[in-house]
Short mmCIF file of C-alpha atoms and ligand atoms in Angstrom, two decimals:
data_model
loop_
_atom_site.label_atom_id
_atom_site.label_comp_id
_atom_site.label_asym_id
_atom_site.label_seq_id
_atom_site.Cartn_x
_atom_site.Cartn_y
_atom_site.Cartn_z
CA UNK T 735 90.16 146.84 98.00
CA UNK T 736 90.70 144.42 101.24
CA UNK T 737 93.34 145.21 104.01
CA UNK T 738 94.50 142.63 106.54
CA UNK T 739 95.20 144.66 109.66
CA UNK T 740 97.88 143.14 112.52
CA UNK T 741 94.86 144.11 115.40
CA UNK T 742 96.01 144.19 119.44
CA UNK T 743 92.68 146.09 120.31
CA UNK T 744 94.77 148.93 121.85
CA UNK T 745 94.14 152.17 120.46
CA UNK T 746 96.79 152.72 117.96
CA UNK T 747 95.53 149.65 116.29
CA UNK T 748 91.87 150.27 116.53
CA UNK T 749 92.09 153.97 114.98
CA UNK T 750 93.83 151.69 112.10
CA UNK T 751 90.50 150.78 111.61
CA UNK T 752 88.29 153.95 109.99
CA UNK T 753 91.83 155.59 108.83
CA UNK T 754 92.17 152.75 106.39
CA UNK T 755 89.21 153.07 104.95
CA UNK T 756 89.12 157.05 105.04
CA UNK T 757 93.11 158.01 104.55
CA UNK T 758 94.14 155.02 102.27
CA UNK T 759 90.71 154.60 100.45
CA UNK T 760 90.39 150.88 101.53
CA UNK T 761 86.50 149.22 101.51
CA UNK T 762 87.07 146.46 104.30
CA UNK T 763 89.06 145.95 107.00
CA UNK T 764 90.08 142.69 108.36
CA UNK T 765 91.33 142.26 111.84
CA UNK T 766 93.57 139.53 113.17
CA UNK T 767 94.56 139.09 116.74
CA UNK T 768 97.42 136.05 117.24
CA UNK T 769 97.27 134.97 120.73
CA UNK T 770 100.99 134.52 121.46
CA UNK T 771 99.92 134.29 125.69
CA UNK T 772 98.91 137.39 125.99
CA UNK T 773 96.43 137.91 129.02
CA UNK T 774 93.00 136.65 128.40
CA UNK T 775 91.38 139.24 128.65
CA UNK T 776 93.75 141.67 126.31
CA UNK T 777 92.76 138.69 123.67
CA UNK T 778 88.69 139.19 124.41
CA UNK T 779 88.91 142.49 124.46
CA UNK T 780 90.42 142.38 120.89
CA UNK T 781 88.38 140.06 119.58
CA UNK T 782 85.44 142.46 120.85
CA UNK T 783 86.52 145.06 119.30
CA UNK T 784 87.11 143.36 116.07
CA UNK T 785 84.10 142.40 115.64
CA UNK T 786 82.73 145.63 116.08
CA UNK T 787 84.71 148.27 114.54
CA UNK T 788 86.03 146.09 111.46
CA UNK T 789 84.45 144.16 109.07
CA UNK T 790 85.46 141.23 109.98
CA UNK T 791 87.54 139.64 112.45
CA UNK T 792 89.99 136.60 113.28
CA UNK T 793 91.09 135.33 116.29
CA UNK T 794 94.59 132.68 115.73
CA UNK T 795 96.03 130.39 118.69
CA UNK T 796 99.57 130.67 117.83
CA UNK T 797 100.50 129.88 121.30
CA UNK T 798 101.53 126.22 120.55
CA UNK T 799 104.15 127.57 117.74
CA UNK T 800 105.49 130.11 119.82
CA UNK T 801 105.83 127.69 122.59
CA UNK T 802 107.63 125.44 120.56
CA UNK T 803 110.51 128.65 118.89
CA UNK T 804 110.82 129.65 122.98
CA UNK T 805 112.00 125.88 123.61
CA UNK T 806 114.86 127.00 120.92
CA UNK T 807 115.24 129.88 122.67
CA UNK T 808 116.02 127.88 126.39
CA UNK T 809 118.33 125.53 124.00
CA UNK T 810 120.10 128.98 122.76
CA UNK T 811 119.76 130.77 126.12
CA UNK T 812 118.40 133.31 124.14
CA UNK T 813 120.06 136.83 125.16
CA UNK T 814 120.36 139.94 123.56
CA UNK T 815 122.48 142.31 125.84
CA UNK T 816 120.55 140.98 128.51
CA UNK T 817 116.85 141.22 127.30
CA UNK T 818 115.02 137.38 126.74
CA UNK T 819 113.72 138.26 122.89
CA UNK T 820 110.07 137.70 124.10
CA UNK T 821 108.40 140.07 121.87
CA UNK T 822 111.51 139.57 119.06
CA UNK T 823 110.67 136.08 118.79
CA UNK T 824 106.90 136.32 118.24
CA UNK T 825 106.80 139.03 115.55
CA UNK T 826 107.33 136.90 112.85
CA UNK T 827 105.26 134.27 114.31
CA UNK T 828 102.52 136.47 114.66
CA UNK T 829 103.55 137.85 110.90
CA UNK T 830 103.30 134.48 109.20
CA UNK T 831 99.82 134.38 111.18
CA UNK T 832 98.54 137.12 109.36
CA UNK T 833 99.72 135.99 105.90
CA UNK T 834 97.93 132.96 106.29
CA UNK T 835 94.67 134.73 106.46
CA UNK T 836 95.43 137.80 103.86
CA UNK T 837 96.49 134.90 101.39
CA UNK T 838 93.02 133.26 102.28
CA UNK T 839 90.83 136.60 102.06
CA UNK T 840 92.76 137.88 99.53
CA UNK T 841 93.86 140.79 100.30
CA UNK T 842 95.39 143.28 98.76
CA UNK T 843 97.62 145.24 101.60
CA UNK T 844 98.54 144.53 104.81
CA UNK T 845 98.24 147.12 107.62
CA UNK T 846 100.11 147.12 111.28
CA UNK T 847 100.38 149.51 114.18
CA UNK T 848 104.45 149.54 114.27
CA UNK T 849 106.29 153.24 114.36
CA UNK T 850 108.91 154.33 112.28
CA UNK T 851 111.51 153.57 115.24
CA UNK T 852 111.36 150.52 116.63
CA UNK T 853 112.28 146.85 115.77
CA UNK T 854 108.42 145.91 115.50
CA UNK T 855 108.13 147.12 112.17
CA UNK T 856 111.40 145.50 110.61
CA UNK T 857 109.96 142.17 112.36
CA UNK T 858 107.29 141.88 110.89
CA UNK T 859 108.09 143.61 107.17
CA UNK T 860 111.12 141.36 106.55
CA UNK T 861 107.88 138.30 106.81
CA UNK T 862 105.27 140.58 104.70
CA UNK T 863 107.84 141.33 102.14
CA UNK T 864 108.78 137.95 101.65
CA UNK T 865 105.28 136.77 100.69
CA UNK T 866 105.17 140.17 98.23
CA UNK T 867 102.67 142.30 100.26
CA UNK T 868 101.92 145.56 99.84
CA UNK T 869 102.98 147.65 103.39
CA UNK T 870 100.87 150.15 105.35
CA UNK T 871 101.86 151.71 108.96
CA UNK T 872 99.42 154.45 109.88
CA UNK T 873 101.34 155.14 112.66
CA UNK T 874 104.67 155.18 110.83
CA UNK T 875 103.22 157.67 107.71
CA UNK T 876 101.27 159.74 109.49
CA UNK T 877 103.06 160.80 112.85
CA UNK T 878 99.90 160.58 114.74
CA UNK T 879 99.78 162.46 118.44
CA UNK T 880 97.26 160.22 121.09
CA UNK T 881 95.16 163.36 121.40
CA UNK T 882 94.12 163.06 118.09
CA UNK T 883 93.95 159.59 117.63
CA UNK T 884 91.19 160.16 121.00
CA UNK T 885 89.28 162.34 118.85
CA UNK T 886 89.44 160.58 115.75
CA UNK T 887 87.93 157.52 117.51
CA UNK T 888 85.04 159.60 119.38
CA UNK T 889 84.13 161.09 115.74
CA UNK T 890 84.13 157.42 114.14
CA UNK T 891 81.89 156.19 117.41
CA UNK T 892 85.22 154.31 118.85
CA UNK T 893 85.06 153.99 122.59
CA UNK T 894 87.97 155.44 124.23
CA UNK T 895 88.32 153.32 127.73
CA UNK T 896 87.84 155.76 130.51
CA UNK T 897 90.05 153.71 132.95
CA UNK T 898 93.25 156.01 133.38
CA UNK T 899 95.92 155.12 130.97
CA UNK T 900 99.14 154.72 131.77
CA UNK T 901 101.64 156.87 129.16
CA UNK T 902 103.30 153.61 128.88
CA UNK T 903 103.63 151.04 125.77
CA UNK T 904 103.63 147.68 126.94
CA UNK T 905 103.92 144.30 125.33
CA UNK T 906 102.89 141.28 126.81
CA UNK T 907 103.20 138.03 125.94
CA UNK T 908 103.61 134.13 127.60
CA UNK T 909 107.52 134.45 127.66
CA UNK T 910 108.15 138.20 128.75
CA UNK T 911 106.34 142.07 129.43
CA UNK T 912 107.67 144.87 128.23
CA UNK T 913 107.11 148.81 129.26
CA UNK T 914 108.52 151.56 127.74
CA UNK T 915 107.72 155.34 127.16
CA UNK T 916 106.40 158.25 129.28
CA UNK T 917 108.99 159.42 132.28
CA UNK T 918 110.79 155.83 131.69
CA UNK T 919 112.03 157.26 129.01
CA UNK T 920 114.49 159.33 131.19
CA UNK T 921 117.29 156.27 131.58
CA UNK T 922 118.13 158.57 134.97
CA UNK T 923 114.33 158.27 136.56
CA UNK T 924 113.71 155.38 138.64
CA UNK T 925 110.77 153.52 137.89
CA UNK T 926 107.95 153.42 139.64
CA UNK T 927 106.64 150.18 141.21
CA UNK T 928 103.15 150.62 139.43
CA UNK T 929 104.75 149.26 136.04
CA UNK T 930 105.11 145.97 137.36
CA UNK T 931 102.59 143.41 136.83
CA UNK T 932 103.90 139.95 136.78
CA UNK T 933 106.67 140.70 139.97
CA UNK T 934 106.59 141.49 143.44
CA UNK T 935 108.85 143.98 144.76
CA UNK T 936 111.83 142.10 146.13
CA UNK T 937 111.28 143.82 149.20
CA UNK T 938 108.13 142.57 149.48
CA UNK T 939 108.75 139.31 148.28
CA UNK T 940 108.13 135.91 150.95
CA UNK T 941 110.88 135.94 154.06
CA UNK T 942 111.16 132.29 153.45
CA UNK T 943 113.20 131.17 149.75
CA UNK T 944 111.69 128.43 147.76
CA UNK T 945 113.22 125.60 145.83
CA UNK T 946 112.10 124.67 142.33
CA UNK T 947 113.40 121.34 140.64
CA UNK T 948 113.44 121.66 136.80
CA UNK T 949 113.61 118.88 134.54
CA UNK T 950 115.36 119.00 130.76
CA UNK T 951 115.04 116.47 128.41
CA UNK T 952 117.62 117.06 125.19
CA UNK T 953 117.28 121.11 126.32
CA UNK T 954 113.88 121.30 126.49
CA UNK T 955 111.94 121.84 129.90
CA UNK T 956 109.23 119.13 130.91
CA UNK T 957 108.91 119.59 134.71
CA UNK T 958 108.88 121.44 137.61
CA UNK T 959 109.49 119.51 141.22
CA UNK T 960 108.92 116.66 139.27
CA UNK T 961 105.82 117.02 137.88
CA UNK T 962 105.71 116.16 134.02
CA UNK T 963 103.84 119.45 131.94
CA UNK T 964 103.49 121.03 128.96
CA UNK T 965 105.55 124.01 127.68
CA UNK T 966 102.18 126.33 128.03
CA UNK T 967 101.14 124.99 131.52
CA UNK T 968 104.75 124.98 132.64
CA UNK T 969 105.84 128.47 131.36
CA UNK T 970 102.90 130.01 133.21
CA UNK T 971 103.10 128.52 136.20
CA UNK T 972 106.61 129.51 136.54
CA UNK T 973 106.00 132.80 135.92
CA UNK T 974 103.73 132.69 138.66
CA UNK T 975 105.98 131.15 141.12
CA UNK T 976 109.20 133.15 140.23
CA UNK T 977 107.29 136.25 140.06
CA UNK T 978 106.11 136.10 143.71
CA UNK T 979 109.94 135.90 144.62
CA UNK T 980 110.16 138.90 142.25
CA UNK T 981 111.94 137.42 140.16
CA UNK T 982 112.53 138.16 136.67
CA UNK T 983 113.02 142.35 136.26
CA UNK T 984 115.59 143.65 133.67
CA UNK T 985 115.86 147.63 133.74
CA UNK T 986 118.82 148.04 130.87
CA UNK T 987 119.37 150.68 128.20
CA UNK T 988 119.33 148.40 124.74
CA UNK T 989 120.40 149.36 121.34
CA UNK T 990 117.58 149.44 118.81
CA UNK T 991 118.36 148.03 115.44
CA UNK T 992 117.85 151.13 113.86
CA UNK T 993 120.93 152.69 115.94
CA UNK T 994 119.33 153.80 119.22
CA UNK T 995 119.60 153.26 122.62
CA UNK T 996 116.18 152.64 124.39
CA UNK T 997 115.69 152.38 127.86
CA UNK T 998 113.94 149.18 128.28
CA UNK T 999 111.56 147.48 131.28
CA UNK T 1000 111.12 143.84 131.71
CA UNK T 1001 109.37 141.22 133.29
CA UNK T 1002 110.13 137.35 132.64
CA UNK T 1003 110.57 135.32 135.90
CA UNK T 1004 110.19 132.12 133.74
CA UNK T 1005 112.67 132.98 131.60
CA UNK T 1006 114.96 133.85 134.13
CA UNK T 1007 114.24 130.55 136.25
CA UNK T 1008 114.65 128.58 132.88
CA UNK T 1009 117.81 129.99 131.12
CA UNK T 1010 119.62 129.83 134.86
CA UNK T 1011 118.67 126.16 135.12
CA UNK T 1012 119.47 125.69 131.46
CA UNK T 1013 123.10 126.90 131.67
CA UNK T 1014 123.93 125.44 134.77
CA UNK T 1015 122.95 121.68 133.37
CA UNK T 1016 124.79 122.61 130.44
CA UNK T 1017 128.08 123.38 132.54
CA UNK T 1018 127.57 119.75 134.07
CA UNK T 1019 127.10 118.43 130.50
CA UNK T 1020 129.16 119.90 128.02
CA UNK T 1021 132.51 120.55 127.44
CA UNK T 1022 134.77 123.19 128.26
CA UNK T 1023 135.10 123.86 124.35
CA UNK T 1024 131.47 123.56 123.52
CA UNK T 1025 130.08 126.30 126.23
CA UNK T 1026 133.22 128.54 124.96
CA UNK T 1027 132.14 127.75 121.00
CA UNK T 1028 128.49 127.92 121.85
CA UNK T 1029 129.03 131.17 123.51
CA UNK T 1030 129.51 132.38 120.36
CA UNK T 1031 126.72 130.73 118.16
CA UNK T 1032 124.26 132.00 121.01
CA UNK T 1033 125.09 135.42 120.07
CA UNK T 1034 124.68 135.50 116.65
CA UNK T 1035 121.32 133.35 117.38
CA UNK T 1036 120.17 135.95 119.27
CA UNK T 1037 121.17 139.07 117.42
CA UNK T 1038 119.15 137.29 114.22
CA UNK T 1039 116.29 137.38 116.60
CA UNK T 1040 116.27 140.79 117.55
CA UNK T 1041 116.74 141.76 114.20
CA UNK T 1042 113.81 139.67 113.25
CA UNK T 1043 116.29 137.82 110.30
CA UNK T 1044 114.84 134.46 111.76
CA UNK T 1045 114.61 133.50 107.76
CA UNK T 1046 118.21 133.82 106.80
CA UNK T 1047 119.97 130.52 106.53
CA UNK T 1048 122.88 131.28 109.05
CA UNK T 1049 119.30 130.69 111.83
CA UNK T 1050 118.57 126.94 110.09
CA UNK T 1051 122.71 126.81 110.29
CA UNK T 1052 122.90 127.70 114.01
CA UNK T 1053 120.33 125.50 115.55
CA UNK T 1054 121.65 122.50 113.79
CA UNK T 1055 124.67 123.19 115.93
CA UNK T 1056 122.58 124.21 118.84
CA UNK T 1057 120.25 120.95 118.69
CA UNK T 1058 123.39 118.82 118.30
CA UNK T 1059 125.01 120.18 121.79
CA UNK T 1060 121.23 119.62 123.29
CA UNK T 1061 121.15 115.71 122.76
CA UNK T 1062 123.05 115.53 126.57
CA UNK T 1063 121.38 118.55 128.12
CA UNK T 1064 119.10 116.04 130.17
CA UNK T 1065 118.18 115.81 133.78
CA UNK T 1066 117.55 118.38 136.51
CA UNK T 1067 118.40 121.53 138.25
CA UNK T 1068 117.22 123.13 141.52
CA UNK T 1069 117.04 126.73 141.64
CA UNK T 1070 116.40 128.63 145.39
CA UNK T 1071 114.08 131.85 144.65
CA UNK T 1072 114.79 134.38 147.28
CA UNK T 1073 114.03 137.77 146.69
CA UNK T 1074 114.62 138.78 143.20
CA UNK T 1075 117.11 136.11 142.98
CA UNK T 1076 117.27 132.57 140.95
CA UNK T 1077 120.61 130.84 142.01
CA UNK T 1078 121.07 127.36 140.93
CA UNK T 1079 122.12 125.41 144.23
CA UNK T 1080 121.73 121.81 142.80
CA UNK T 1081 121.66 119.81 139.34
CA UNK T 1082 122.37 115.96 138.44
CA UNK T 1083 121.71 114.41 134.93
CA UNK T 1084 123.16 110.79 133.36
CA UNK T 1085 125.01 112.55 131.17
CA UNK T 1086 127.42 114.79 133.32
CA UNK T 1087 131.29 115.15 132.74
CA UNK T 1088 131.73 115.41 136.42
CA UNK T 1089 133.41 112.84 137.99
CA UNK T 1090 133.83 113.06 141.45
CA UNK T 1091 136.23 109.89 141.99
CA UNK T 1092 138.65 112.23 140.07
CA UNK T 1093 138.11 115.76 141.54
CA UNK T 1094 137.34 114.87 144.73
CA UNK T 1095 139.62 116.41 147.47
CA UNK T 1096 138.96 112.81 149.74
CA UNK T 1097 139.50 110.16 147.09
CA UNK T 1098 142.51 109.31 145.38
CA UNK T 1099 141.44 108.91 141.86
CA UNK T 1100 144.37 110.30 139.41
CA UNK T 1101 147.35 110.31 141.23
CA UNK T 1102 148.54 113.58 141.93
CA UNK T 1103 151.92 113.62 141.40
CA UNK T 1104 151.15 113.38 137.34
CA UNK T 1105 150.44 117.41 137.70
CA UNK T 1106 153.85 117.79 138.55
CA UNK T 1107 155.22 116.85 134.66
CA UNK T 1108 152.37 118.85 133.49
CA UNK T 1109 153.21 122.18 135.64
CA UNK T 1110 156.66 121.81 134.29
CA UNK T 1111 155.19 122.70 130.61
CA UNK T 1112 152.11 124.85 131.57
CA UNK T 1113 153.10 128.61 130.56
CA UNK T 1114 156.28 127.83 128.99
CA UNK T 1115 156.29 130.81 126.30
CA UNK T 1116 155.06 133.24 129.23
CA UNK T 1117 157.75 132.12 131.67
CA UNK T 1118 160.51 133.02 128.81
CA UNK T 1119 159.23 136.10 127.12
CA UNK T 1120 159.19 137.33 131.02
CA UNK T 1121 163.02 135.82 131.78
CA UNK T 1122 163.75 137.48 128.22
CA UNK T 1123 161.96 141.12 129.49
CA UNK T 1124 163.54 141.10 132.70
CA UNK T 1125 167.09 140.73 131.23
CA UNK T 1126 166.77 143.54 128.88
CA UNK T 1127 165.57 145.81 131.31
N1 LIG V 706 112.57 146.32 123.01
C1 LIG V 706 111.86 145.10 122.83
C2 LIG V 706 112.08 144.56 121.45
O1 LIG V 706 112.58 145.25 120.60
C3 LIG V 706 110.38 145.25 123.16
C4 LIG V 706 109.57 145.92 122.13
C5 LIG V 706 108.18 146.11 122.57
N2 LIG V 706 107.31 146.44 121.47
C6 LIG V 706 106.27 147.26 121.56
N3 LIG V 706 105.57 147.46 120.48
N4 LIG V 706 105.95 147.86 122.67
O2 LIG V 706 111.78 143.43 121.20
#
């Protein structure tokens, strides 16, 4: 009997490893580690440990697919309550990943790390389910504690890393960094400045605020200050940029799927640089009653996200809609970074509604005294039910 286990090299994932074999009777192991833009290193390190503790291993580049559903995402400005769906978004990416290679080693399970009360685990079921594979989550079934998970690995020759651990759970990927658990899960406790990684401190962010220029073409983002770069090259070096400025933290309470409310760290100063510029060109572009109706399709975009129901049809129904309001979202924005902050302080594109020879306080453009025939109807049924009111009373 073969398992296919979803492997991040952390160790919930890696004590997956002997309990498979011992707990659920399994005779190989499989490890697969998606690179969704993780760090580097947190993809080495897997792929190390793979290839020692399991029976075989796989490494999969997904980071070109996942690239290409976050450029969706910018087109959607993909919110949920005010967190930017990194980790929602690559589940079932990473979950298709893994069928691909349980299909091909055919296997007959397949095995993740998720708990019984998060999202994670609906993510990436809905996708395993839908291909008919049998489900196992150690960590779900058998309500493990990390002091015995320690001691399981020392008696199955696992090394424990030495390096203090944090009693957080973070997930990382190119788009956004989450951090949950330990005292941050006290929504009153203030959290300490050792959980960031990709920000500074706005405090200690640069004196001096810096100007990015972002370019769109149809929605999608294809330079910064000019220069013409891929999704992957541009992504990072944003968050590099944006971070400095320390940009990009969201500290919010969120509500789970399952019903409840998590308190919820974030990093993204990308995303945040990104969806900024992508709204404001879109307020240039659009009209009035497209931003108010795509308001609305945006939410139910990114609530399909979160829930990790990417494969029901309203999602193929939505983007249609969303791609057709994109075909205009072209040309730039510039965005000052200044100390935690991303405010849009420029933006031109060929396509803009504006029209300055009509708004303009200095040029003549309509004549004015039309507004005078149009006050005369504006609020008609408000101006009687009042006159009505006031008589009665
Ligand atoms: N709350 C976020 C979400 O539901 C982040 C989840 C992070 N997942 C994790 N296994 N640490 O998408």
């Amino acid at each position: 009997m073969k398992v296919v286990l979803s492997y991040s090299g952390g160790l919930d994932t890696t004590v997956c490893i002997p309990l498979l074999k011992e707990k659920y009777g399994f005779d190989e192991v499989i490890t697969v580690t998606v690179d969704i833009g993780q760090p580097r290193e947190d993809v080495e390190v897997a792929e190390e440990k793979g290839n020692r503790y399991a029976d075989k291993h796989y490494t999969i580049d997904a980071r070109e697919e996942y690239v290409k559903a976050l450029f969706q995402l910018i087109k959607a400005n993909g919110d949920y309550e005010g967190y930017v769906l990194g980790t929602a978004l690559a589940r079932p990416i990473i979950a298709e990943k893994i069928v691909e290679v349980a299909k091909k080693e055919n296997a007959n399970a397949i095995a993740h790390g998720c708990t019984g009360k998060g999202n994670d685990q609906l993510r990436f079921e809905n996708v395993f389910h839908q291909y008919g594979f049998k489900v196992i989550a150690p960590m779900r079934e058998l309500n493990l504690t990390r002091e015995w998970e320690i001691e399981y690995a020392k008696k199955h020759g696992i090394d424990v890393p030495v390096t203090k651990e944090k009693p957080y759970s973070i997930d990382e990927n190119l788009w956004s960094r989450s951090v949950e658990g330990g005292k941050l899960e006290d929504p009153s406790y203030i959290p300490p400045e050792e959980i960031y990684e990709w920000t500074t401190s706005p405090e200690k962010a640069p004196e001096k605020p810096e100007i990015v220029e972002i370019g769109f073409e149809k929605g999608v983002p294809i330079s910064i200050n000019g220069e013409k770069m891929n999704g992957l090259e541009l992504i990072e070096k944003l968050n590099e940029i944006a971070g400095k400025h320390g940009v990009g933290r969201t500290d919010m309470v969120e509500d789970r799927v399952l019903g409840f409310k998590a308190r919820e760290n974030y990093e993204h100063p990308a995303a945040t640089v990104l969806i900024t510029a992508h709204r404001d060109l879109e307020k240039l572009v659009l009209s009035r009653r497209e931003i108010k109706f795509k308001a609305i399709v945006e939410q139910e975009w990114a609530e399909l996200v979160y829930y990790g129901l990417t494969n029901d049809p309203l999602f193929d129904d939505l983007n249609a809609f969303i791609d057709s309001t994109q075909e205009r979202v072209s040309g730039w924005v510039k965005v000052k970074l200044f100390k935690g902050n991303a405010m849009p302080v420029a933006r031109y594109s060929p396509y803009s509604l504006y029209r300055e020879d009509l708004v303009s306080f200095d040029k003549k453009g309509i004549d004015q005294r039309y507004a005078e025939g149009y006050s005369v109807f504006h609020g008609l049924q408000g101006r009687i039910y009042r006159t009505m009111i006031n008589r009665e009373s």
